[in-house]
N, C-alpha and C. Protein backbone atom coordinates (compact mmCIF):
# COMPACT_ATOMS: atom_id res chain seq x y z
N MET A 1 82.16 -74.81 62.44
CA MET A 1 80.80 -74.51 63.28
C MET A 1 79.75 -75.83 62.78
N GLU A 2 79.60 -76.40 63.75
CA GLU A 2 78.72 -77.71 63.74
C GLU A 2 77.25 -77.50 64.63
N ILE A 3 76.24 -77.75 64.15
CA ILE A 3 74.83 -77.48 64.90
C ILE A 3 74.39 -78.92 64.63
N ARG A 4 73.84 -79.25 65.92
CA ARG A 4 72.88 -80.51 66.34
C ARG A 4 72.07 -80.23 67.17
N LEU A 5 71.21 -81.59 67.29
CA LEU A 5 69.97 -81.65 68.30
C LEU A 5 70.78 -81.43 69.86
N ALA A 6 70.37 -80.93 70.83
CA ALA A 6 70.75 -80.84 72.16
C ALA A 6 70.44 -82.27 72.86
N LYS A 7 71.41 -82.67 73.57
CA LYS A 7 71.17 -83.82 74.30
C LYS A 7 71.05 -83.61 75.80
N LEU A 8 70.54 -84.72 76.66
CA LEU A 8 70.32 -84.37 77.90
C LEU A 8 71.69 -83.70 78.76
N LYS A 9 72.78 -84.70 78.15
CA LYS A 9 73.83 -84.24 78.86
C LYS A 9 74.38 -82.53 78.48
N ASP A 10 73.89 -82.04 77.63
CA ASP A 10 74.28 -80.48 77.30
C ASP A 10 73.45 -79.67 78.12
N LEU A 11 72.39 -80.18 79.00
CA LEU A 11 71.49 -79.35 79.60
C LEU A 11 72.21 -78.16 80.38
N GLU A 12 73.15 -78.47 81.18
CA GLU A 12 73.83 -77.58 82.02
C GLU A 12 74.37 -76.22 81.17
N GLN A 13 75.02 -76.78 80.32
CA GLN A 13 75.55 -75.66 79.07
C GLN A 13 74.76 -74.78 78.43
N VAL A 14 73.39 -75.43 78.22
CA VAL A 14 72.49 -74.72 77.37
C VAL A 14 71.87 -73.61 78.34
N VAL A 15 71.74 -73.88 79.77
CA VAL A 15 70.90 -73.11 80.51
C VAL A 15 72.13 -71.97 81.07
N PHE A 16 73.24 -72.69 80.77
CA PHE A 16 74.29 -71.48 81.37
C PHE A 16 74.23 -70.31 79.93
N ILE A 17 74.43 -70.77 78.94
CA ILE A 17 74.41 -69.86 77.77
C ILE A 17 73.13 -69.08 77.65
N LEU A 18 72.02 -69.63 77.80
CA LEU A 18 70.77 -68.95 78.02
C LEU A 18 70.72 -67.93 78.99
N ASN A 19 71.24 -68.08 80.17
CA ASN A 19 71.26 -67.19 81.21
C ASN A 19 72.26 -66.03 81.01
N GLU A 20 73.70 -66.49 80.39
CA GLU A 20 74.58 -65.45 80.03
C GLU A 20 74.10 -64.37 79.17
N ALA A 21 73.38 -64.98 78.10
CA ALA A 21 72.63 -64.03 76.97
C ALA A 21 71.86 -63.17 77.68
N THR A 22 70.91 -63.93 78.38
CA THR A 22 69.84 -63.02 79.03
C THR A 22 70.53 -61.99 79.82
N LEU A 23 71.48 -62.04 80.80
CA LEU A 23 72.26 -60.84 81.41
C LEU A 23 72.77 -59.95 80.57
N GLU A 24 73.29 -60.45 79.44
CA GLU A 24 73.71 -59.33 78.28
C GLU A 24 72.73 -58.56 77.95
N LEU A 25 71.53 -59.20 77.34
CA LEU A 25 70.51 -58.51 77.05
C LEU A 25 69.90 -57.25 77.94
N GLN A 26 69.67 -57.87 79.19
CA GLN A 26 69.04 -56.91 80.36
C GLN A 26 70.24 -55.81 80.44
N GLN A 27 71.30 -56.09 80.39
CA GLN A 27 72.25 -54.72 80.53
C GLN A 27 72.39 -53.83 79.42
N LYS A 28 71.86 -54.21 78.28
CA LYS A 28 71.52 -53.27 77.02
C LYS A 28 69.98 -52.92 77.27
N GLY A 29 69.41 -53.20 78.28
CA GLY A 29 67.64 -52.63 78.59
C GLY A 29 66.67 -53.37 77.69
N ILE A 30 67.40 -54.74 77.28
CA ILE A 30 66.21 -55.56 76.68
C ILE A 30 65.83 -56.63 77.50
N HIS A 31 64.51 -56.75 78.01
CA HIS A 31 63.99 -57.38 78.85
C HIS A 31 63.17 -58.42 78.08
N GLN A 32 63.26 -59.09 77.23
CA GLN A 32 62.33 -60.13 76.76
C GLN A 32 62.52 -61.39 77.36
N TRP A 33 63.27 -61.81 78.05
CA TRP A 33 63.62 -62.92 78.62
C TRP A 33 63.83 -62.79 80.04
N GLU A 34 63.05 -63.65 80.85
CA GLU A 34 63.17 -63.80 82.34
C GLU A 34 64.25 -64.52 82.91
N TYR A 35 64.96 -64.01 83.72
CA TYR A 35 66.54 -64.62 84.33
C TYR A 35 65.94 -65.09 86.02
N PRO A 36 66.45 -66.11 86.19
CA PRO A 36 67.24 -67.23 85.41
C PRO A 36 66.23 -68.18 84.68
N TRP A 37 66.92 -69.03 83.72
CA TRP A 37 66.09 -69.59 82.96
C TRP A 37 65.68 -70.75 83.84
N ASP A 38 64.20 -71.50 83.50
CA ASP A 38 63.69 -72.65 84.16
C ASP A 38 64.45 -74.15 83.24
N LYS A 39 65.23 -74.60 84.72
CA LYS A 39 65.94 -75.97 83.94
C LYS A 39 65.04 -77.02 83.33
N ASN A 40 63.76 -76.83 84.00
CA ASN A 40 62.68 -78.06 83.53
C ASN A 40 62.32 -77.71 82.44
N LYS A 41 62.09 -76.60 81.97
CA LYS A 41 61.42 -76.11 80.67
C LYS A 41 62.34 -76.69 79.67
N ILE A 42 63.77 -76.14 79.99
CA ILE A 42 64.76 -76.55 78.90
C ILE A 42 64.86 -77.99 78.80
N GLN A 43 65.06 -78.71 79.70
CA GLN A 43 65.09 -80.05 79.68
C GLN A 43 63.77 -80.71 78.56
N ASN A 44 62.74 -80.18 79.17
CA ASN A 44 61.56 -80.71 78.31
C ASN A 44 61.98 -80.34 76.74
N GLN A 45 62.38 -79.40 76.36
CA GLN A 45 62.65 -78.85 75.07
C GLN A 45 63.66 -80.14 74.60
N ILE A 46 64.52 -80.33 75.19
CA ILE A 46 65.84 -81.43 74.73
C ILE A 46 65.15 -82.52 74.48
N LYS A 47 64.31 -83.01 75.29
CA LYS A 47 63.78 -84.50 75.50
C LYS A 47 62.58 -84.32 74.26
N ASN A 48 61.84 -83.34 73.79
CA ASN A 48 61.11 -83.16 72.71
C ASN A 48 61.81 -82.98 71.34
N ASN A 49 63.16 -82.87 71.48
CA ASN A 49 64.00 -82.58 70.25
C ASN A 49 63.77 -80.97 69.58
N TYR A 50 63.57 -80.03 70.33
CA TYR A 50 63.23 -78.82 70.15
C TYR A 50 64.59 -77.96 70.25
N SER A 51 65.38 -78.30 70.94
CA SER A 51 66.59 -77.60 71.50
C SER A 51 67.67 -78.40 70.51
N TYR A 52 68.54 -77.00 70.22
CA TYR A 52 69.74 -77.28 69.30
C TYR A 52 70.94 -76.51 69.81
N VAL A 53 71.93 -77.01 69.66
CA VAL A 53 73.35 -76.47 69.96
C VAL A 53 74.06 -76.25 68.96
N LEU A 54 74.71 -75.16 68.98
CA LEU A 54 75.92 -74.95 68.05
C LEU A 54 77.36 -75.18 68.62
N LEU A 55 78.27 -75.58 68.05
CA LEU A 55 79.46 -75.98 68.51
C LEU A 55 80.53 -75.37 67.72
N LYS A 56 81.46 -75.15 68.50
CA LYS A 56 82.79 -74.57 67.79
C LYS A 56 84.01 -75.30 68.57
N HIS A 57 84.67 -75.87 67.88
CA HIS A 57 85.80 -76.86 68.57
C HIS A 57 85.30 -77.72 69.46
N ASN A 58 84.36 -78.34 69.30
CA ASN A 58 83.40 -79.38 70.06
C ASN A 58 83.12 -78.53 71.41
N LYS A 59 82.87 -77.39 71.60
CA LYS A 59 82.53 -76.64 72.70
C LYS A 59 81.25 -75.94 72.22
N ILE A 60 80.12 -75.95 73.41
CA ILE A 60 78.58 -75.44 72.99
C ILE A 60 78.91 -73.77 73.18
N ILE A 61 78.65 -73.19 72.13
CA ILE A 61 78.67 -71.59 72.24
C ILE A 61 77.28 -70.99 71.86
N GLY A 62 76.43 -71.70 71.66
CA GLY A 62 74.92 -71.21 71.05
C GLY A 62 73.97 -72.21 71.44
N THR A 63 72.73 -71.69 71.29
CA THR A 63 71.71 -72.77 71.38
C THR A 63 70.44 -72.00 70.79
N PHE A 64 69.74 -72.75 70.33
CA PHE A 64 68.09 -72.19 69.87
C PHE A 64 67.40 -73.24 69.91
N CYS A 65 65.93 -72.86 69.65
CA CYS A 65 64.97 -73.95 69.31
C CYS A 65 63.97 -73.96 68.18
N ILE A 66 63.61 -75.00 67.50
CA ILE A 66 62.59 -75.11 66.56
C ILE A 66 61.48 -75.95 66.94
N ASN A 67 60.35 -75.67 66.76
CA ASN A 67 59.27 -75.98 67.11
C ASN A 67 58.22 -75.90 66.26
N ASP A 68 57.19 -76.65 66.12
CA ASP A 68 55.68 -76.56 65.44
C ASP A 68 54.92 -75.23 66.12
N ILE A 69 54.42 -74.44 65.29
CA ILE A 69 53.63 -73.20 65.62
C ILE A 69 52.29 -73.23 64.80
N ASN A 70 51.16 -72.65 65.56
CA ASN A 70 50.24 -72.46 64.63
C ASN A 70 49.57 -70.95 64.77
N TYR A 71 50.30 -70.15 65.73
CA TYR A 71 50.17 -68.79 65.94
C TYR A 71 51.08 -68.18 66.81
N ILE A 72 50.99 -66.75 66.67
CA ILE A 72 52.09 -66.19 67.44
C ILE A 72 51.16 -64.87 67.90
N ASN A 73 50.97 -65.16 69.32
CA ASN A 73 49.79 -64.01 69.71
C ASN A 73 48.56 -64.23 69.21
N ASP A 74 48.05 -62.93 68.65
CA ASP A 74 46.84 -63.04 67.83
C ASP A 74 46.95 -63.29 66.21
N LEU A 75 48.30 -63.48 65.66
CA LEU A 75 48.74 -63.65 64.40
C LEU A 75 48.47 -65.23 64.03
N THR A 76 47.65 -65.53 63.18
CA THR A 76 47.77 -66.92 62.70
C THR A 76 48.63 -67.00 61.60
N VAL A 77 49.41 -68.02 61.73
CA VAL A 77 50.50 -68.36 60.83
C VAL A 77 50.07 -69.53 59.98
N ASP A 78 51.15 -69.66 58.71
CA ASP A 78 50.84 -70.70 57.88
C ASP A 78 50.72 -72.03 58.38
N GLU A 79 50.03 -72.75 57.80
CA GLU A 79 49.91 -74.38 58.01
C GLU A 79 51.31 -74.85 58.02
N GLU A 80 51.20 -75.78 58.95
CA GLU A 80 52.79 -76.47 59.02
C GLU A 80 54.03 -75.56 58.94
N SER A 81 53.86 -74.93 59.81
CA SER A 81 55.01 -74.11 60.03
C SER A 81 55.91 -74.41 61.54
N LYS A 82 57.23 -73.61 61.61
CA LYS A 82 58.10 -73.88 62.62
C LYS A 82 58.40 -72.45 63.08
N TYR A 83 58.79 -72.40 64.20
CA TYR A 83 59.25 -71.40 65.08
C TYR A 83 60.27 -71.53 65.65
N LEU A 84 61.30 -70.17 65.27
CA LEU A 84 62.76 -70.21 65.72
C LEU A 84 62.65 -69.50 66.95
N SER A 85 63.05 -69.87 68.13
CA SER A 85 63.08 -69.10 69.37
C SER A 85 64.28 -69.45 70.03
N GLN A 86 64.54 -68.53 71.42
CA GLN A 86 65.51 -68.82 72.49
C GLN A 86 66.87 -68.95 71.57
N ILE A 87 67.25 -67.93 70.60
CA ILE A 87 68.48 -67.94 70.09
C ILE A 87 69.35 -67.25 71.06
N ALA A 88 70.35 -67.97 71.51
CA ALA A 88 71.30 -67.66 72.53
C ALA A 88 72.58 -67.81 72.12
N ILE A 89 73.50 -67.07 72.16
CA ILE A 89 74.82 -67.23 71.83
C ILE A 89 75.90 -66.54 72.86
N LEU A 90 76.84 -67.31 73.33
CA LEU A 90 77.49 -66.53 74.38
C LEU A 90 77.99 -65.37 73.86
N PRO A 91 78.32 -64.26 74.76
CA PRO A 91 78.56 -62.98 74.42
C PRO A 91 79.75 -63.15 73.86
N LYS A 92 81.20 -63.52 74.10
CA LYS A 92 82.25 -63.44 73.55
C LYS A 92 82.24 -64.13 72.08
N PHE A 93 81.21 -64.68 71.57
CA PHE A 93 81.20 -65.43 70.47
C PHE A 93 79.92 -64.44 69.33
N GLN A 94 79.24 -63.21 69.80
CA GLN A 94 78.61 -62.73 69.19
C GLN A 94 79.37 -61.54 68.32
N GLY A 95 78.60 -61.34 67.13
CA GLY A 95 79.30 -60.63 66.20
C GLY A 95 80.29 -61.35 65.25
N ARG A 96 80.36 -62.71 65.49
CA ARG A 96 81.13 -63.42 64.82
C ARG A 96 80.47 -64.33 63.52
N ASN A 97 79.26 -64.12 62.90
CA ASN A 97 78.59 -64.70 62.05
C ASN A 97 77.67 -66.02 62.68
N VAL A 98 77.99 -66.12 63.90
CA VAL A 98 77.20 -67.25 64.54
C VAL A 98 75.62 -67.01 64.29
N GLY A 99 75.18 -65.97 64.48
CA GLY A 99 73.65 -65.95 64.25
C GLY A 99 73.38 -65.99 62.77
N SER A 100 74.27 -65.66 61.78
CA SER A 100 73.98 -66.12 60.63
C SER A 100 73.98 -67.51 60.48
N ALA A 101 74.88 -68.38 60.95
CA ALA A 101 75.08 -69.91 60.66
C ALA A 101 73.48 -70.43 61.42
N ILE A 102 73.14 -69.92 62.48
CA ILE A 102 72.04 -70.46 62.99
C ILE A 102 70.80 -70.17 61.93
N THR A 103 70.53 -69.01 61.62
CA THR A 103 69.30 -68.70 60.56
C THR A 103 69.72 -69.44 59.19
N ASP A 104 70.74 -69.56 58.58
CA ASP A 104 71.02 -70.43 57.61
C ASP A 104 70.61 -71.81 57.57
N PHE A 105 70.99 -72.26 59.00
CA PHE A 105 70.58 -73.62 59.19
C PHE A 105 69.08 -73.96 59.38
N THR A 106 68.63 -72.82 59.78
CA THR A 106 67.06 -73.13 60.21
C THR A 106 66.22 -72.91 58.96
N CYS A 107 66.80 -72.08 58.02
CA CYS A 107 65.96 -71.77 56.85
C CYS A 107 65.98 -72.75 55.93
N SER A 108 67.22 -73.49 55.92
CA SER A 108 67.59 -74.90 55.26
C SER A 108 66.85 -76.12 55.70
N PHE A 109 66.72 -76.17 56.72
CA PHE A 109 65.93 -77.18 57.56
C PHE A 109 64.17 -76.84 57.31
N VAL A 110 63.72 -75.54 57.25
CA VAL A 110 62.33 -75.79 57.09
C VAL A 110 62.26 -75.83 55.44
N LYS A 111 63.06 -75.29 54.63
CA LYS A 111 63.04 -75.46 53.19
C LYS A 111 62.70 -76.93 52.85
N GLY A 112 63.55 -77.89 53.57
CA GLY A 112 63.78 -79.21 53.28
C GLY A 112 62.40 -79.85 53.78
N LEU A 113 61.74 -79.32 54.62
CA LEU A 113 60.10 -79.64 54.85
C LEU A 113 59.07 -78.91 54.24
N ASN A 114 59.38 -78.11 53.36
CA ASN A 114 58.54 -77.24 52.63
C ASN A 114 57.65 -76.41 53.53
N GLN A 115 58.25 -76.08 54.52
CA GLN A 115 57.53 -75.18 55.48
C GLN A 115 57.68 -73.73 55.62
N THR A 116 57.12 -72.97 56.61
CA THR A 116 57.60 -71.71 56.64
C THR A 116 58.07 -71.40 58.18
N LEU A 117 58.91 -70.70 58.14
CA LEU A 117 59.44 -70.30 59.54
C LEU A 117 59.21 -68.90 59.91
N TYR A 118 58.90 -69.03 61.30
CA TYR A 118 58.49 -67.64 61.92
C TYR A 118 59.63 -67.44 62.97
N LEU A 119 59.84 -66.18 63.49
CA LEU A 119 60.67 -65.87 64.61
C LEU A 119 60.18 -64.58 64.94
N ASP A 120 60.40 -64.04 66.59
CA ASP A 120 60.19 -62.72 67.03
C ASP A 120 61.25 -62.39 67.55
N CYS A 121 61.18 -61.00 67.85
CA CYS A 121 62.09 -60.48 68.63
C CYS A 121 61.52 -59.17 69.59
N TRP A 122 61.94 -58.76 70.49
CA TRP A 122 61.59 -57.35 71.14
C TRP A 122 61.52 -56.42 70.16
N ALA A 123 60.43 -55.64 69.66
CA ALA A 123 60.29 -54.63 68.86
C ALA A 123 61.48 -53.37 68.74
N GLY A 124 61.97 -53.33 69.99
CA GLY A 124 62.93 -52.27 70.13
C GLY A 124 64.21 -52.57 69.94
N ASN A 125 64.43 -53.89 69.82
CA ASN A 125 65.69 -54.20 69.28
C ASN A 125 66.18 -54.09 67.65
N GLU A 126 66.45 -52.80 67.62
CA GLU A 126 66.55 -52.53 66.23
C GLU A 126 67.80 -53.29 65.51
N LYS A 127 68.73 -53.42 66.21
CA LYS A 127 70.05 -53.98 65.43
C LYS A 127 69.43 -55.54 65.01
N LEU A 128 68.72 -56.30 66.04
CA LEU A 128 68.42 -57.49 65.77
C LEU A 128 67.38 -57.58 64.61
N LYS A 129 66.62 -56.68 64.59
CA LYS A 129 65.55 -56.67 63.32
C LYS A 129 66.47 -56.56 62.31
N GLU A 130 67.27 -55.51 61.97
CA GLU A 130 68.01 -55.47 61.06
C GLU A 130 68.61 -56.33 60.27
N PHE A 131 69.37 -57.19 61.36
CA PHE A 131 70.07 -58.53 61.14
C PHE A 131 69.22 -59.63 60.50
N TYR A 132 67.84 -59.73 61.17
CA TYR A 132 67.01 -60.75 60.39
C TYR A 132 66.82 -60.41 59.04
N LEU A 133 66.53 -58.93 58.50
CA LEU A 133 66.27 -58.74 57.41
C LEU A 133 67.62 -58.79 56.54
N ARG A 134 68.54 -58.58 56.84
CA ARG A 134 69.63 -58.66 55.94
C ARG A 134 70.05 -60.59 55.85
N ASN A 135 69.46 -61.22 56.57
CA ASN A 135 69.48 -62.66 56.46
C ASN A 135 68.33 -63.20 55.88
N GLY A 136 67.57 -62.42 55.08
CA GLY A 136 66.64 -63.24 54.16
C GLY A 136 65.12 -63.45 54.88
N LEU A 137 64.64 -62.75 55.80
CA LEU A 137 63.49 -62.83 56.65
C LEU A 137 62.74 -61.73 56.15
N GLU A 138 61.50 -61.97 56.04
CA GLU A 138 60.49 -60.99 55.90
C GLU A 138 59.91 -60.41 57.00
N TYR A 139 59.94 -59.04 57.20
CA TYR A 139 59.16 -58.49 58.47
C TYR A 139 57.52 -58.41 58.19
N ILE A 140 56.82 -59.03 59.08
CA ILE A 140 55.52 -59.06 59.16
C ILE A 140 54.72 -58.02 59.81
N GLY A 141 55.44 -57.49 60.94
CA GLY A 141 54.82 -56.60 61.58
C GLY A 141 54.95 -56.46 63.25
N ASP A 142 54.49 -55.62 63.97
CA ASP A 142 54.69 -55.63 65.35
C ASP A 142 53.53 -55.88 66.07
N PHE A 143 53.49 -56.63 67.07
CA PHE A 143 52.25 -57.18 67.84
C PHE A 143 52.53 -57.37 69.24
N PRO A 144 51.32 -56.59 70.07
CA PRO A 144 51.50 -56.52 71.73
C PRO A 144 51.89 -57.92 72.23
N GLU A 145 52.80 -57.68 73.15
CA GLU A 145 53.10 -58.78 74.40
C GLU A 145 52.35 -58.40 75.58
N GLU A 146 52.93 -58.96 76.64
CA GLU A 146 52.16 -58.48 77.93
C GLU A 146 52.20 -57.06 78.19
N ASP A 147 53.50 -56.53 78.17
CA ASP A 147 53.95 -55.39 78.63
C ASP A 147 54.78 -54.37 77.57
N TYR A 148 55.20 -55.10 76.28
CA TYR A 148 55.68 -54.71 75.21
C TYR A 148 55.36 -54.96 73.83
N PHE A 149 55.81 -54.64 72.83
CA PHE A 149 55.64 -55.22 71.30
C PHE A 149 56.80 -56.03 71.10
N ILE A 150 56.37 -57.06 70.13
CA ILE A 150 57.20 -57.94 69.52
C ILE A 150 57.11 -57.83 67.87
N SER A 151 58.48 -58.13 67.46
CA SER A 151 58.47 -57.79 65.75
C SER A 151 58.44 -59.16 65.25
N VAL A 152 57.60 -59.48 64.30
CA VAL A 152 57.60 -61.06 63.82
C VAL A 152 58.30 -60.93 62.45
N PHE A 153 58.95 -61.81 61.99
CA PHE A 153 59.50 -62.03 60.81
C PHE A 153 59.19 -63.74 60.55
N LYS A 154 59.59 -63.74 59.26
CA LYS A 154 59.22 -64.92 58.45
C LYS A 154 59.94 -65.35 57.21
N TYR A 155 59.99 -66.30 57.31
CA TYR A 155 61.06 -67.16 56.08
C TYR A 155 60.03 -67.99 55.22
N SER A 156 59.58 -68.03 54.08
CA SER A 156 58.65 -69.00 53.25
C SER A 156 59.59 -69.21 52.29
N CYS A 157 59.44 -70.56 52.09
CA CYS A 157 60.00 -71.47 51.22
C CYS A 157 59.07 -72.43 50.56
N ILE A 158 57.80 -72.33 50.82
CA ILE A 158 56.76 -73.12 50.43
C ILE A 158 56.57 -73.14 48.64
N SER A 159 56.65 -74.47 48.10
CA SER A 159 56.61 -74.48 46.86
C SER A 159 55.12 -74.17 46.36
N SER A 160 54.89 -73.65 45.08
CA SER A 160 53.31 -73.64 44.71
C SER A 160 52.84 -75.11 44.23
N SER A 161 53.65 -75.98 44.20
CA SER A 161 52.75 -77.35 44.05
C SER A 161 52.17 -77.88 45.23
N LYS A 162 52.66 -77.22 46.26
CA LYS A 162 51.90 -77.86 47.62
C LYS A 162 50.46 -77.57 47.63
């Protein structure tokens, strides 16, 4: 598998993957994402170098974003932190360690920057919460969103010399 920054030519495939993953989540009763995705929002993420794609045999099978963050809802985060969001994998590739490849890549990325990584998910998604814990992320707590709660996780690799 290969991970790289998304390019504008990837826009249609990134939106397709996000829409497919959203429909799959909604079928499971998880309504964290709105459907359909806003193509302009995704285009801006690509232009700002926040959007990444995961390829298998030169085909895009997943996408995610990494951007700077100062807070999640009312939770103030460590200085110089990154936020991992919009992790979406085509349903037929889920359960094949693709998510682990994304979290491994992102944790290595923030470690190289000597920063902290945060991410969240719908608090009711027990399977995903267990996945994050198994992949070395620390559970911070549950926090209110508009009409549900999110569980926040953190990966810290800040050295004490900073």
